[in-house]
Amino acid sequence: MTTNETEAGEKMERLNANLAKVEALSLKLADVMSRHKPLRNELNSPEPEVFLNAASAYWQGMLDNPGKVLENQLDLWSKSVKGFVDAQNMMLKGQFAAPQDDTPTDRRFSHPLWKSHPYFNLLKQQYMRNAQAIQTAVSELEGLAPKDKQRIDYFSQQIIDMMSPTNFLGTNPEALERAVETEGQSLVDGLENLISDLDANNGELLVKLADESAFEIGGNIATAPGKVVYRCRMYELLQFSPSTETVYETPLVIFPPWINKYYILDLKEQNSLIRWAVAQGYTVFVVSWVNPDRSLADVGLDDYIEEGFLDAIAQVKEITAQPQVNVVGYCIAGTTMHLTLSLMKQRGDESVKSATFFTTLTDFGDQGEFTPFLQDDFIDGIDEEIEEEGVLRSFIMQRTFSFLRSNDLIYTPAIKSYMMGEAPPAFDLLFWNGDGSGLPGKMAHQYLRDLCQSNKFVGEGLELCGETLKISDVDIPTCSVTCETDHIARWKDCYHGYQQTKSRSKTFIVSQSGHIAGIVNPPSKKKYGHYTNSKLSLSADEWMEEATFHEGSWWPRWDTWLSKKSGKQVEARVPGTVTHPAICDAPGEYVRKKALK
């Protein structure tokens, strides 16, 4: 027996051994799945009537204009048959090559075999033809309500994305090559990754996006030095240690969103907005929200306002002996900060000198990409979920956000982890993204029904804390920072809401990039620029047409704006006082608590 034959035999033995491991792991996978408690149907798909209406519209279109429908079908058939014939002709000519390929560039099909191998190329071209046929059929549907049309478009695209040949081992050349190269070890590793993810989420499939073992909260992320100086059932108040000899007299209080943890603003030293603000001479306080369990099921927006925002502002005023503070609200905390400012206006409370909003929606008239999830059937399902669980569990929201970018946040990571057997990357942003928080049941219901669906804050007003809150009550100096490619809080929608405040001093900024990268954009990176325009009476499109583009981060521009509202310089403040002694080091305890599964 030759050396090559011996090596080939050993490789086959290793391959067979790994395939046997795959069979054993399959039994373990079945055991994990047997413990899976499926989500209620309302959270997985729209009510059947949506699809029935779409089917009725399609058939009505066929009756009204059968020629057009048949033309589309014949075009698909023709291209399909032609693609098959072209591939056959190449084989008959003795050429093991793909025929001409005019399909558009798609990074899912970047592996060379998708272009050169006749089998894989035929699969790719046929998939793209089918996808185009579905998209055309949906785009030509008539007689549907706009929201139903948008939902059909969304769910049809989900089917298209799911059925990509890249998502299946037998039709993914890169995964098959890896299996052969590793003698099946990649399949073993991939199946172990799949079982681990399912086991960690009670049988629910959430692809782990980051290597969790690479990060430690308070160790190599969330490391800005400071102290917890106050704690209540709603939040811990962090006061960060100064890095300058003097500071502005007016303190800065940052309210992060409670859907995720505050340390998105303190991932590492190089991109920490908290550290940067401290270095500019601000006394920085940050609210670290509690990760709610079922005992907080009855906590509503009014509790977040009274026990969260107003209480934190009062504590900071007492700690610093200052009559006013400057505040920042990020995403949902920015929305709630608007509600708080409306309430403070009606109560005659002037504790806030200025407010800055990061990616903040207040006008929900256009629900954008969230339209499919903000209709009654889905919200009814969420109401049932929170009635049973007491909270809106984090993984439900994480799954929803992921499906808005399913190829990037679901299928591509799943392919790498489960089919290629790769470990998730050590990426701090993705680690933070997976470290979510649930929402108290009452608060989630109010936010979805009263704000997102009914849009009461910019309409007749929202009844909270014994008052009717309206955006027109907000009249203090404000700055709104939005992000150009943000798909969660689209900048144009943020702009429409911001226009409806009555502040006489308003600054509006559009940063390049998205919901996170556009905000966490330190000047040292010199990466993303930003747009400004003082004419806030223009439409959003007109505003952008006339806007001035500036290279680099918006942080220094904000510093110039904020410093003018922060008073004189005083001696730097050490965290804590006699009345508010330090409880523990930052980042505190609440930030370490994991969300309910």
Coordinates of C-alpha atoms in Angstrom, one line a residue:
M1 CA 0.0 0.0 0.0
T2 CA 1.4 3.4 -1.0
T3 CA 1.8 6.4 1.3
N4 CA -1.0 8.2 -0.5
E5 CA -3.3 5.2 -0.1
T6 CA -2.5 5.0 3.7
E7 CA -3.1 8.8 4.2
A8 CA -6.4 8.5 2.2
G9 CA -7.5 5.5 4.4
E10 CA -6.7 7.4 7.6
K11 CA -8.6 10.4 6.4
M12 CA -11.6 8.3 5.6
E13 CA -11.4 6.7 9.1
R14 CA -11.4 10.2 10.7
L15 CA -14.3 11.2 8.5
N16 CA -16.3 8.2 9.4
A17 CA -15.5 8.7 13.1
N18 CA -16.7 12.3 12.9
L19 CA -19.8 11.3 11.1
A20 CA -20.5 8.9 13.9
K21 CA -20.1 11.7 16.3
V22 CA -22.6 13.7 14.3
E23 CA -25.1 10.9 14.7
A24 CA -24.6 10.8 18.4
L25 CA -24.9 14.6 18.7
S26 CA -28.1 14.4 16.6
L27 CA -29.7 12.4 19.5
K28 CA -28.6 15.1 21.9
L29 CA -30.1 17.7 19.6
A30 CA -33.4 15.9 19.6
D31 CA -33.3 15.8 23.5
V32 CA -32.7 19.6 23.7
M33 CA -35.5 20.2 21.2
S34 CA -37.9 18.0 23.2
R35 CA -37.7 20.6 26.0
H36 CA -38.5 23.5 23.7
K37 CA -41.5 25.5 24.7
P38 CA -42.6 27.1 21.4
L39 CA -43.6 30.7 21.2
R40 CA -47.3 31.4 20.7
N41 CA -48.2 31.5 17.0
E42 CA -49.1 35.2 17.1
L43 CA -45.5 36.0 17.6
N44 CA -44.3 33.9 14.7
S45 CA -46.5 35.0 11.8
P46 CA -49.4 37.4 11.1
E47 CA -53.0 36.4 11.3
P48 CA -54.1 34.1 8.4
E49 CA -56.3 36.9 7.1
V50 CA -53.3 38.8 5.9
F51 CA -52.2 36.0 3.6
L52 CA -55.8 35.3 2.5
N53 CA -56.1 38.9 1.5
A54 CA -52.9 38.7 -0.4
A55 CA -54.0 35.5 -2.2
S56 CA -57.4 37.1 -3.0
A57 CA -55.6 40.2 -4.4
Y58 CA -53.3 38.0 -6.6
W59 CA -56.2 36.0 -8.0
Q60 CA -58.3 39.1 -8.6
G61 CA -55.3 40.5 -10.5
M62 CA -55.2 37.4 -12.6
L63 CA -58.9 37.7 -13.4
D64 CA -58.6 41.4 -14.2
N65 CA -55.4 41.1 -16.2
P66 CA -54.5 37.5 -16.9
G67 CA -52.1 38.4 -19.6
K68 CA -49.8 40.2 -17.2
V69 CA -49.7 37.4 -14.7
L70 CA -49.1 34.8 -17.4
E71 CA -46.4 37.0 -18.9
N72 CA -44.5 37.0 -15.6
Q73 CA -44.9 33.3 -15.2
L74 CA -43.8 32.6 -18.7
D75 CA -40.8 34.8 -18.3
L76 CA -39.8 32.8 -15.2
W77 CA -40.3 29.5 -17.0
S78 CA -38.3 30.7 -20.0
K79 CA -35.4 31.8 -18.0
S80 CA -35.4 28.6 -15.9
V81 CA -35.4 26.3 -18.9
K82 CA -32.8 28.4 -20.7
G83 CA -30.6 28.3 -17.6
F84 CA -30.9 24.5 -17.5
V85 CA -30.2 24.2 -21.2
D86 CA -27.2 26.4 -21.1
A87 CA -25.7 24.3 -18.3
Q88 CA -26.4 21.1 -20.2
N89 CA -24.8 22.5 -23.4
M90 CA -21.6 23.3 -21.4
M91 CA -21.5 19.8 -20.2
L92 CA -22.1 18.4 -23.7
K93 CA -19.2 20.4 -25.0
G94 CA -17.0 18.7 -22.4
Q95 CA -16.6 21.9 -20.4
F96 CA -17.0 21.6 -16.7
A97 CA -17.9 25.3 -16.3
A98 CA -20.8 27.5 -15.6
P99 CA -22.7 29.2 -18.4
Q100 CA -23.0 33.0 -18.7
D101 CA -24.1 34.5 -15.4
D102 CA -25.7 38.0 -15.4
T103 CA -27.2 37.8 -11.9
P104 CA -26.4 40.7 -9.6
T105 CA -23.5 40.7 -7.1
D106 CA -24.5 39.2 -3.7
R107 CA -22.0 38.7 -1.0
R108 CA -23.8 35.5 0.1
F109 CA -22.5 34.0 -3.1
S110 CA -18.9 35.2 -2.9
H111 CA -17.3 31.8 -2.9
P112 CA -15.8 31.1 -6.3
L113 CA -17.7 27.9 -6.9
W114 CA -21.0 29.8 -7.1
K115 CA -19.7 31.3 -10.3
S116 CA -17.5 28.6 -11.8
H117 CA -19.2 25.3 -10.8
P118 CA -22.1 24.4 -13.1
Y119 CA -24.2 22.7 -10.4
F120 CA -23.8 25.5 -7.8
N121 CA -24.1 28.2 -10.4
L122 CA -27.4 26.7 -11.7
L123 CA -28.7 26.7 -8.1
K124 CA -27.7 30.3 -7.5
Q125 CA -29.2 31.5 -10.8
Q126 CA -32.5 29.6 -10.3
Y127 CA -32.8 30.9 -6.7
M128 CA -32.4 34.5 -7.9
R129 CA -34.9 34.0 -10.7
N130 CA -37.4 32.6 -8.2
A131 CA -36.7 35.5 -5.8
Q132 CA -37.3 38.0 -8.5
A133 CA -40.5 36.3 -9.5
I134 CA -41.9 36.5 -6.0
Q135 CA -40.8 40.1 -5.6
T136 CA -42.5 41.0 -8.8
A137 CA -45.7 39.2 -7.9
V138 CA -45.8 41.0 -4.5
S139 CA -45.0 44.4 -6.0
E140 CA -47.9 44.1 -8.5
L141 CA -50.5 43.2 -5.9
E142 CA -53.4 45.7 -5.9
G143 CA -56.4 46.3 -3.7
L144 CA -54.5 45.7 -0.4
A145 CA -54.3 48.2 2.4
P146 CA -50.9 49.8 2.5
K147 CA -49.9 48.2 5.8
D148 CA -51.0 44.7 4.6
K149 CA -49.0 45.3 1.4
Q150 CA -45.9 46.2 3.5
R151 CA -46.4 43.1 5.7
I152 CA -46.7 40.8 2.7
D153 CA -43.6 42.4 1.2
Y154 CA -41.7 41.8 4.5
F155 CA -42.8 38.2 5.1
S156 CA -42.3 37.2 1.4
Q157 CA -38.7 38.6 1.7
Q158 CA -38.2 36.5 4.9
I159 CA -39.2 33.4 2.9
I160 CA -36.8 34.4 0.1
D161 CA -33.9 35.0 2.5
M162 CA -34.6 31.7 4.3
M163 CA -34.7 29.6 1.2
S164 CA -31.3 30.7 -0.1
P165 CA -29.2 27.7 -1.1
T166 CA -26.4 29.1 1.1
N167 CA -28.5 28.2 4.1
F168 CA -28.4 24.4 3.5
L169 CA -25.4 22.2 3.8
G170 CA -26.1 20.2 0.7
T171 CA -26.2 23.3 -1.5
N172 CA -23.4 25.3 0.2
P173 CA -20.0 24.7 -1.5
E174 CA -18.0 26.5 1.1
A175 CA -19.5 24.4 3.9
L176 CA -19.0 21.2 2.0
E177 CA -15.4 22.0 1.2
R178 CA -14.8 22.8 4.9
A179 CA -16.4 19.4 5.9
V180 CA -14.0 17.6 3.5
E181 CA -10.9 19.6 4.5
T182 CA -11.5 18.9 8.2
E183 CA -12.6 15.3 7.7
G184 CA -16.0 16.2 9.1
Q185 CA -14.7 18.0 12.2
S186 CA -16.4 21.2 11.1
L187 CA -19.8 19.4 11.2
V188 CA -19.1 18.1 14.7
D189 CA -18.1 21.5 15.9
G190 CA -21.1 23.1 14.2
L191 CA -23.6 20.7 15.7
E192 CA -22.0 21.3 19.1
N193 CA -22.4 25.1 18.6
L194 CA -26.1 24.6 17.6
I195 CA -26.8 22.4 20.6
S196 CA -25.1 24.9 22.9
D197 CA -27.2 27.8 21.6
L198 CA -30.4 25.9 21.8
D199 CA -29.6 24.7 25.3
A200 CA -28.8 28.3 26.5
N201 CA -32.2 29.5 25.3
N202 CA -34.5 26.7 26.4
G203 CA -34.7 25.3 22.9
E204 CA -35.2 28.6 21.2
L205 CA -32.8 29.3 18.3
L206 CA -30.8 32.5 18.9
V207 CA -27.4 32.4 17.1
K208 CA -24.6 33.5 19.5
L209 CA -23.0 36.4 17.8
A210 CA -20.0 36.9 20.0
D211 CA -17.6 34.9 22.2
E212 CA -19.0 35.6 25.6
S213 CA -15.9 34.2 27.4
A214 CA -13.8 36.9 25.9
F215 CA -15.5 39.7 27.9
E216 CA -15.9 40.5 31.5
I217 CA -18.2 43.4 32.6
G218 CA -16.0 45.6 34.7
G219 CA -12.9 43.7 33.6
N220 CA -12.3 44.6 29.9
I221 CA -15.5 46.4 29.1
A222 CA -17.5 48.9 31.2
T223 CA -14.3 49.9 32.9
A224 CA -14.6 53.7 33.3
P225 CA -13.7 54.4 37.0
G226 CA -16.5 55.5 39.2
K227 CA -18.9 54.5 42.0
V228 CA -22.5 53.5 42.5
V229 CA -23.8 56.4 44.7
Y230 CA -27.5 55.5 44.8
R231 CA -29.6 52.4 44.3
C232 CA -33.4 51.8 44.2
R233 CA -35.7 49.2 42.7
M234 CA -35.5 50.9 39.2
Y235 CA -31.9 51.8 38.8
E236 CA -28.4 52.3 40.1
L237 CA -26.9 55.7 39.8
L238 CA -23.3 55.7 38.7
Q239 CA -21.0 58.8 39.3
F240 CA -17.8 58.6 37.3
S241 CA -14.4 59.8 38.7
P242 CA -13.1 63.0 37.3
S243 CA -10.0 63.1 35.1
T244 CA -9.6 66.9 35.2
E245 CA -8.8 69.2 38.1
T246 CA -11.9 71.3 37.5
V247 CA -15.3 70.5 36.1
Y248 CA -18.3 72.4 34.8
E249 CA -20.7 73.2 37.7
T250 CA -23.8 71.8 36.0
P251 CA -23.7 68.0 36.1
L252 CA -24.5 65.7 33.1
V253 CA -27.0 62.9 33.6
I254 CA -27.1 60.2 30.9
F255 CA -30.2 58.0 30.6
P256 CA -29.5 55.0 28.4
P257 CA -32.2 52.7 26.9
W258 CA -33.4 49.9 29.2
I259 CA -33.8 47.5 26.3
N260 CA -30.0 47.1 26.5
K261 CA -27.3 47.8 29.1
Y262 CA -25.7 51.3 29.6
Y263 CA -22.2 50.1 28.7
I264 CA -22.7 50.6 25.0
L265 CA -21.3 54.1 26.0
D266 CA -18.3 52.5 27.7
L267 CA -17.3 49.4 25.7
K268 CA -13.6 50.2 25.8
E269 CA -11.3 53.2 26.5
Q270 CA -10.9 54.1 22.9
N271 CA -14.6 54.5 22.1
S272 CA -16.1 55.3 25.5
L273 CA -18.4 58.4 25.3
I274 CA -18.5 58.3 29.1
R275 CA -14.7 58.6 29.5
W276 CA -14.6 61.2 26.7
A277 CA -17.3 63.4 28.4
V278 CA -15.4 63.1 31.7
A279 CA -12.2 64.2 30.0
Q280 CA -14.0 67.3 28.6
G281 CA -14.6 68.4 32.2
Y282 CA -18.2 67.2 32.9
T283 CA -19.4 65.5 36.1
V284 CA -21.0 62.5 34.5
F285 CA -23.8 60.5 36.1
V286 CA -25.3 57.4 34.3
V287 CA -28.4 55.6 35.1
S288 CA -27.9 51.8 35.0
W289 CA -31.4 50.3 34.8
V290 CA -32.5 47.2 36.6
N291 CA -33.0 44.1 34.4
P292 CA -36.7 43.4 35.4
D293 CA -38.0 40.2 36.6
R294 CA -41.7 39.2 37.2
S295 CA -41.8 41.2 40.4
L296 CA -41.7 44.4 38.3
A297 CA -44.6 43.3 35.9
D298 CA -46.7 46.3 37.0
V299 CA -44.0 48.9 36.4
G300 CA -45.2 51.3 33.7
L301 CA -44.0 54.4 31.9
D302 CA -45.2 56.5 34.8
D303 CA -42.9 54.6 37.1
Y304 CA -40.0 55.1 34.8
I305 CA -40.7 58.8 34.8
E306 CA -41.3 59.2 38.5
E307 CA -39.0 56.6 40.0
G308 CA -36.5 56.7 37.3
F309 CA -36.0 60.1 35.5
L310 CA -37.3 62.5 38.1
D311 CA -35.8 60.6 41.0
A312 CA -32.3 60.4 39.4
I313 CA -32.4 64.1 38.6
A314 CA -33.3 64.9 42.2
Q315 CA -30.5 62.7 43.5
V316 CA -27.9 64.3 41.2
K317 CA -29.1 67.8 42.3
E318 CA -28.6 66.8 45.9
I319 CA -25.2 65.2 45.3
T320 CA -23.8 68.2 43.4
A321 CA -25.8 70.9 45.3
Q322 CA -26.8 72.3 41.9
P323 CA -30.3 73.6 41.0
Q324 CA -30.2 72.2 37.5
V325 CA -28.8 69.4 35.4
N326 CA -28.2 68.7 31.7
V327 CA -29.6 65.4 30.5
V328 CA -29.1 62.9 27.7
G329 CA -31.7 60.3 26.6
Y330 CA -30.8 57.5 24.2
C331 CA -33.4 55.8 22.1
I332 CA -36.4 54.8 24.2
A333 CA -34.9 56.8 27.1
G334 CA -35.0 59.8 24.8
T335 CA -38.6 59.2 24.1
T336 CA -39.4 58.9 27.8
M337 CA -37.2 62.0 28.5
H338 CA -39.6 64.0 26.2
L339 CA -42.5 62.6 28.3
T340 CA -40.7 63.7 31.5
L341 CA -40.0 67.2 30.2
S342 CA -43.6 67.6 29.3
L343 CA -44.6 66.6 32.8
M344 CA -42.0 68.9 34.4
K345 CA -43.3 71.8 32.3
Q346 CA -46.8 71.3 33.6
R347 CA -45.5 71.0 37.2
G348 CA -43.3 74.1 36.9
D349 CA -40.2 72.0 37.5
E350 CA -37.1 73.7 36.0
S351 CA -34.5 71.2 37.1
V352 CA -33.4 70.4 33.6
K353 CA -31.3 73.1 31.9
S354 CA -30.9 71.4 28.5
A355 CA -31.7 68.0 27.0
T356 CA -29.8 66.0 24.3
F357 CA -31.5 63.1 22.5
F358 CA -29.7 60.3 20.8
T359 CA -31.7 58.4 18.0
T360 CA -35.0 59.4 19.6
L361 CA -38.5 58.8 18.1
T362 CA -41.5 60.7 19.4
D363 CA -43.7 60.7 16.3
F364 CA -44.7 57.1 15.4
G365 CA -47.0 58.0 12.5
D366 CA -44.7 56.1 10.1
Q367 CA -43.7 52.9 11.7
G368 CA -41.1 52.1 9.1
E369 CA -39.6 48.6 9.1
F370 CA -41.4 47.8 12.3
T371 CA -44.8 48.0 10.6
P372 CA -45.1 44.2 10.3
F373 CA -44.7 43.8 14.1
L374 CA -46.9 46.7 15.2
Q375 CA -50.3 45.5 14.1
D376 CA -53.0 44.2 16.4
D377 CA -52.3 40.5 15.8
F378 CA -48.7 40.7 16.9
I379 CA -49.4 43.1 19.8
D380 CA -52.2 40.9 20.9
G381 CA -49.7 38.1 21.1
I382 CA -47.3 40.2 23.1
D383 CA -50.1 41.2 25.5
E384 CA -50.7 37.5 26.0
E385 CA -47.0 36.9 26.5
I386 CA -46.6 39.5 29.2
E387 CA -49.9 38.5 30.9
E388 CA -48.3 35.0 31.3
E389 CA -44.7 35.9 31.9
G390 CA -45.0 39.4 33.5
V391 CA -42.3 40.7 31.3
L392 CA -41.5 41.0 27.6
R393 CA -38.6 38.7 27.5
S394 CA -35.4 40.0 25.9
F395 CA -35.0 37.2 23.3
I396 CA -38.3 38.1 21.7
M397 CA -37.1 41.7 21.1
Q398 CA -33.7 40.4 20.0
R399 CA -35.2 38.0 17.6
T400 CA -37.4 40.8 16.1
F401 CA -34.5 43.2 15.6
S402 CA -32.5 40.4 14.1
F403 CA -35.1 39.5 11.5
L404 CA -35.0 43.1 10.2
R405 CA -31.5 42.2 9.0
S406 CA -31.9 38.4 8.8
N407 CA -29.0 37.8 6.3
D408 CA -26.5 39.7 8.5
L409 CA -27.8 38.8 11.9
I410 CA -29.3 35.3 11.5
Y411 CA -28.3 33.3 8.4
T412 CA -24.7 34.4 7.9
P413 CA -23.7 33.9 11.6
A414 CA -25.7 30.6 11.6
I415 CA -23.8 29.3 8.5
K416 CA -20.4 30.2 10.1
S417 CA -21.3 28.7 13.4
Y418 CA -23.4 25.6 12.6
M419 CA -22.2 24.6 9.1
M420 CA -18.6 25.8 9.1
G421 CA -18.0 25.0 12.8
E422 CA -16.5 28.4 13.6
A423 CA -16.4 29.9 17.0
P424 CA -18.2 33.3 17.3
P425 CA -15.8 36.3 17.2
A426 CA -14.6 38.2 20.2
F427 CA -16.4 41.4 19.2
D428 CA -17.4 43.7 22.1
L429 CA -20.3 45.4 20.3
L430 CA -21.9 42.0 19.4
F431 CA -21.3 40.9 23.0
W432 CA -23.3 43.9 24.2
N433 CA -26.0 43.3 21.6
G434 CA -26.6 39.8 23.1
D435 CA -26.6 41.1 26.7
G436 CA -30.2 42.3 26.5
S437 CA -32.8 43.3 29.1
G438 CA -36.5 42.5 29.3
L439 CA -39.3 45.0 29.6
P440 CA -41.8 45.2 32.4
G441 CA -45.2 44.0 31.1
K442 CA -47.2 47.1 31.8
M443 CA -44.5 49.4 30.4
A444 CA -44.2 47.3 27.2
H445 CA -48.0 47.4 26.7
Q446 CA -48.1 51.2 27.2
Y447 CA -45.2 51.8 24.8
L448 CA -46.6 49.6 22.1
R449 CA -50.3 50.6 22.3
D450 CA -50.2 54.2 23.3
L451 CA -47.0 55.4 21.6
C452 CA -46.2 53.1 18.7
Q453 CA -49.8 52.3 17.6
S454 CA -51.9 55.3 18.8
N455 CA -49.1 57.9 18.5
K456 CA -50.8 59.8 21.4
F457 CA -47.8 62.0 22.4
V458 CA -47.9 64.0 19.2
G459 CA -51.7 63.7 19.0
E460 CA -54.3 64.2 21.7
G461 CA -51.8 63.6 24.4
L462 CA -50.7 60.7 26.6
E463 CA -52.3 60.3 30.1
L464 CA -49.5 59.7 32.6
C465 CA -48.6 60.7 36.1
G466 CA -52.0 62.5 36.5
E467 CA -51.4 64.8 33.5
T468 CA -51.9 64.8 29.7
L469 CA -48.4 64.9 28.2
K470 CA -47.8 66.4 24.8
I471 CA -44.6 67.0 22.8
S472 CA -45.6 70.7 22.4
D473 CA -44.9 71.1 26.1
V474 CA -41.1 70.6 25.6
D475 CA -39.6 74.1 25.4
I476 CA -36.1 74.0 26.9
P477 CA -32.9 74.1 24.8
T478 CA -32.4 70.8 23.1
C479 CA -30.1 68.9 20.7
S480 CA -31.1 65.9 18.7
V481 CA -28.5 63.5 17.3
T482 CA -29.8 61.0 14.7
C483 CA -28.0 58.6 12.3
E484 CA -28.2 58.5 8.6
T485 CA -28.6 54.7 8.1
D486 CA -30.5 54.0 11.3
H487 CA -33.2 51.4 10.6
I488 CA -34.5 51.4 14.2
A489 CA -35.1 55.1 14.7
R490 CA -34.9 56.5 11.1
W491 CA -33.5 60.0 11.1
K492 CA -36.4 61.5 9.1
D493 CA -38.9 60.1 11.6
C494 CA -36.9 61.5 14.5
Y495 CA -36.8 64.9 12.6
H496 CA -40.6 65.0 12.2
G497 CA -41.1 64.5 15.9
Y498 CA -38.4 66.9 16.9
Q499 CA -40.0 69.6 14.8
Q500 CA -43.1 69.5 17.0
T501 CA -41.3 70.6 20.2
K502 CA -41.7 74.2 21.1
S503 CA -38.0 74.8 22.0
R504 CA -36.7 78.1 20.8
S505 CA -33.2 76.7 20.9
K506 CA -32.9 73.5 18.8
T507 CA -29.9 71.8 17.2
F508 CA -30.4 68.9 14.9
I509 CA -27.5 66.6 13.8
V510 CA -27.4 63.7 11.4
S511 CA -24.4 61.4 11.9
Q512 CA -23.2 59.0 9.3
S513 CA -23.7 55.3 9.9
G514 CA -26.4 53.5 12.0
H515 CA -28.1 53.3 15.4
I516 CA -25.0 52.4 17.3
A517 CA -21.9 53.3 15.2
G518 CA -23.3 56.7 14.4
I519 CA -23.5 57.5 18.1
V520 CA -20.4 55.6 19.4
N521 CA -18.2 57.6 17.0
P522 CA -15.1 58.9 18.9
P523 CA -13.1 61.8 17.3
S524 CA -9.9 59.7 17.4
K525 CA -11.3 57.3 14.9
K526 CA -11.9 60.0 12.2
K527 CA -14.4 57.6 10.7
Y528 CA -17.9 59.0 10.2
G529 CA -18.8 62.6 9.5
H530 CA -22.1 64.4 10.2
Y531 CA -24.6 66.9 8.8
T532 CA -26.0 70.1 10.3
N533 CA -28.6 72.6 9.2
S534 CA -30.2 75.3 11.4
K535 CA -33.4 75.5 9.2
L536 CA -35.7 73.2 11.1
S537 CA -38.9 74.3 9.3
L538 CA -37.8 72.5 6.1
S539 CA -39.0 69.0 5.2
A540 CA -36.6 66.3 6.0
D541 CA -35.5 65.9 2.4
E542 CA -35.0 69.7 2.0
W543 CA -33.1 69.8 5.3
M544 CA -30.6 67.2 4.0
E545 CA -30.3 68.9 0.6
E546 CA -29.3 72.1 2.2
A547 CA -27.3 70.6 5.1
T548 CA -23.6 71.2 5.6
F549 CA -21.4 68.1 5.8
H550 CA -18.6 68.0 8.4
E551 CA -15.7 65.5 8.4
G552 CA -15.3 63.6 11.7
S553 CA -17.3 62.9 14.8
W554 CA -20.2 65.1 16.1
W555 CA -18.9 64.7 19.6
P556 CA -16.8 68.0 19.6
R557 CA -19.7 69.9 18.1
W558 CA -21.9 68.7 20.9
D559 CA -19.3 69.5 23.5
T560 CA -19.2 73.1 22.2
W561 CA -23.0 73.2 22.4
L562 CA -23.2 71.6 25.9
S563 CA -20.4 73.5 27.5
K564 CA -22.2 76.8 26.9
K565 CA -25.1 75.4 29.1
S566 CA -22.9 73.9 31.8
G567 CA -21.9 77.0 33.8
K568 CA -18.5 77.9 35.3
Q569 CA -15.6 75.7 36.3
V570 CA -15.5 74.3 39.9
E571 CA -13.3 71.9 41.8
A572 CA -13.6 68.4 40.4
R573 CA -16.1 66.2 42.4
V574 CA -15.1 62.9 43.9
P575 CA -17.9 60.4 43.5
G576 CA -20.2 60.2 46.5
T577 CA -21.1 62.5 49.4
V578 CA -22.0 62.2 53.1
T579 CA -25.6 61.8 52.1
H580 CA -24.8 59.5 49.1
P581 CA -21.8 57.4 50.2
A582 CA -20.3 55.1 47.6
I583 CA -22.1 51.7 47.6
C584 CA -19.7 49.9 45.3
D585 CA -17.4 50.4 42.4
A586 CA -18.8 51.1 38.9
P587 CA -20.2 49.4 36.9
G588 CA -22.3 48.2 39.8
E589 CA -24.5 45.1 40.2
Y590 CA -27.6 45.8 38.1
V591 CA -25.6 45.7 34.9
R592 CA -24.5 42.1 35.6
K593 CA -27.9 40.7 35.9
K594 CA -29.0 38.6 33.0
A595 CA -32.4 38.8 31.3
L596 CA -35.1 36.2 31.9
K597 CA -35.2 33.4 29.3

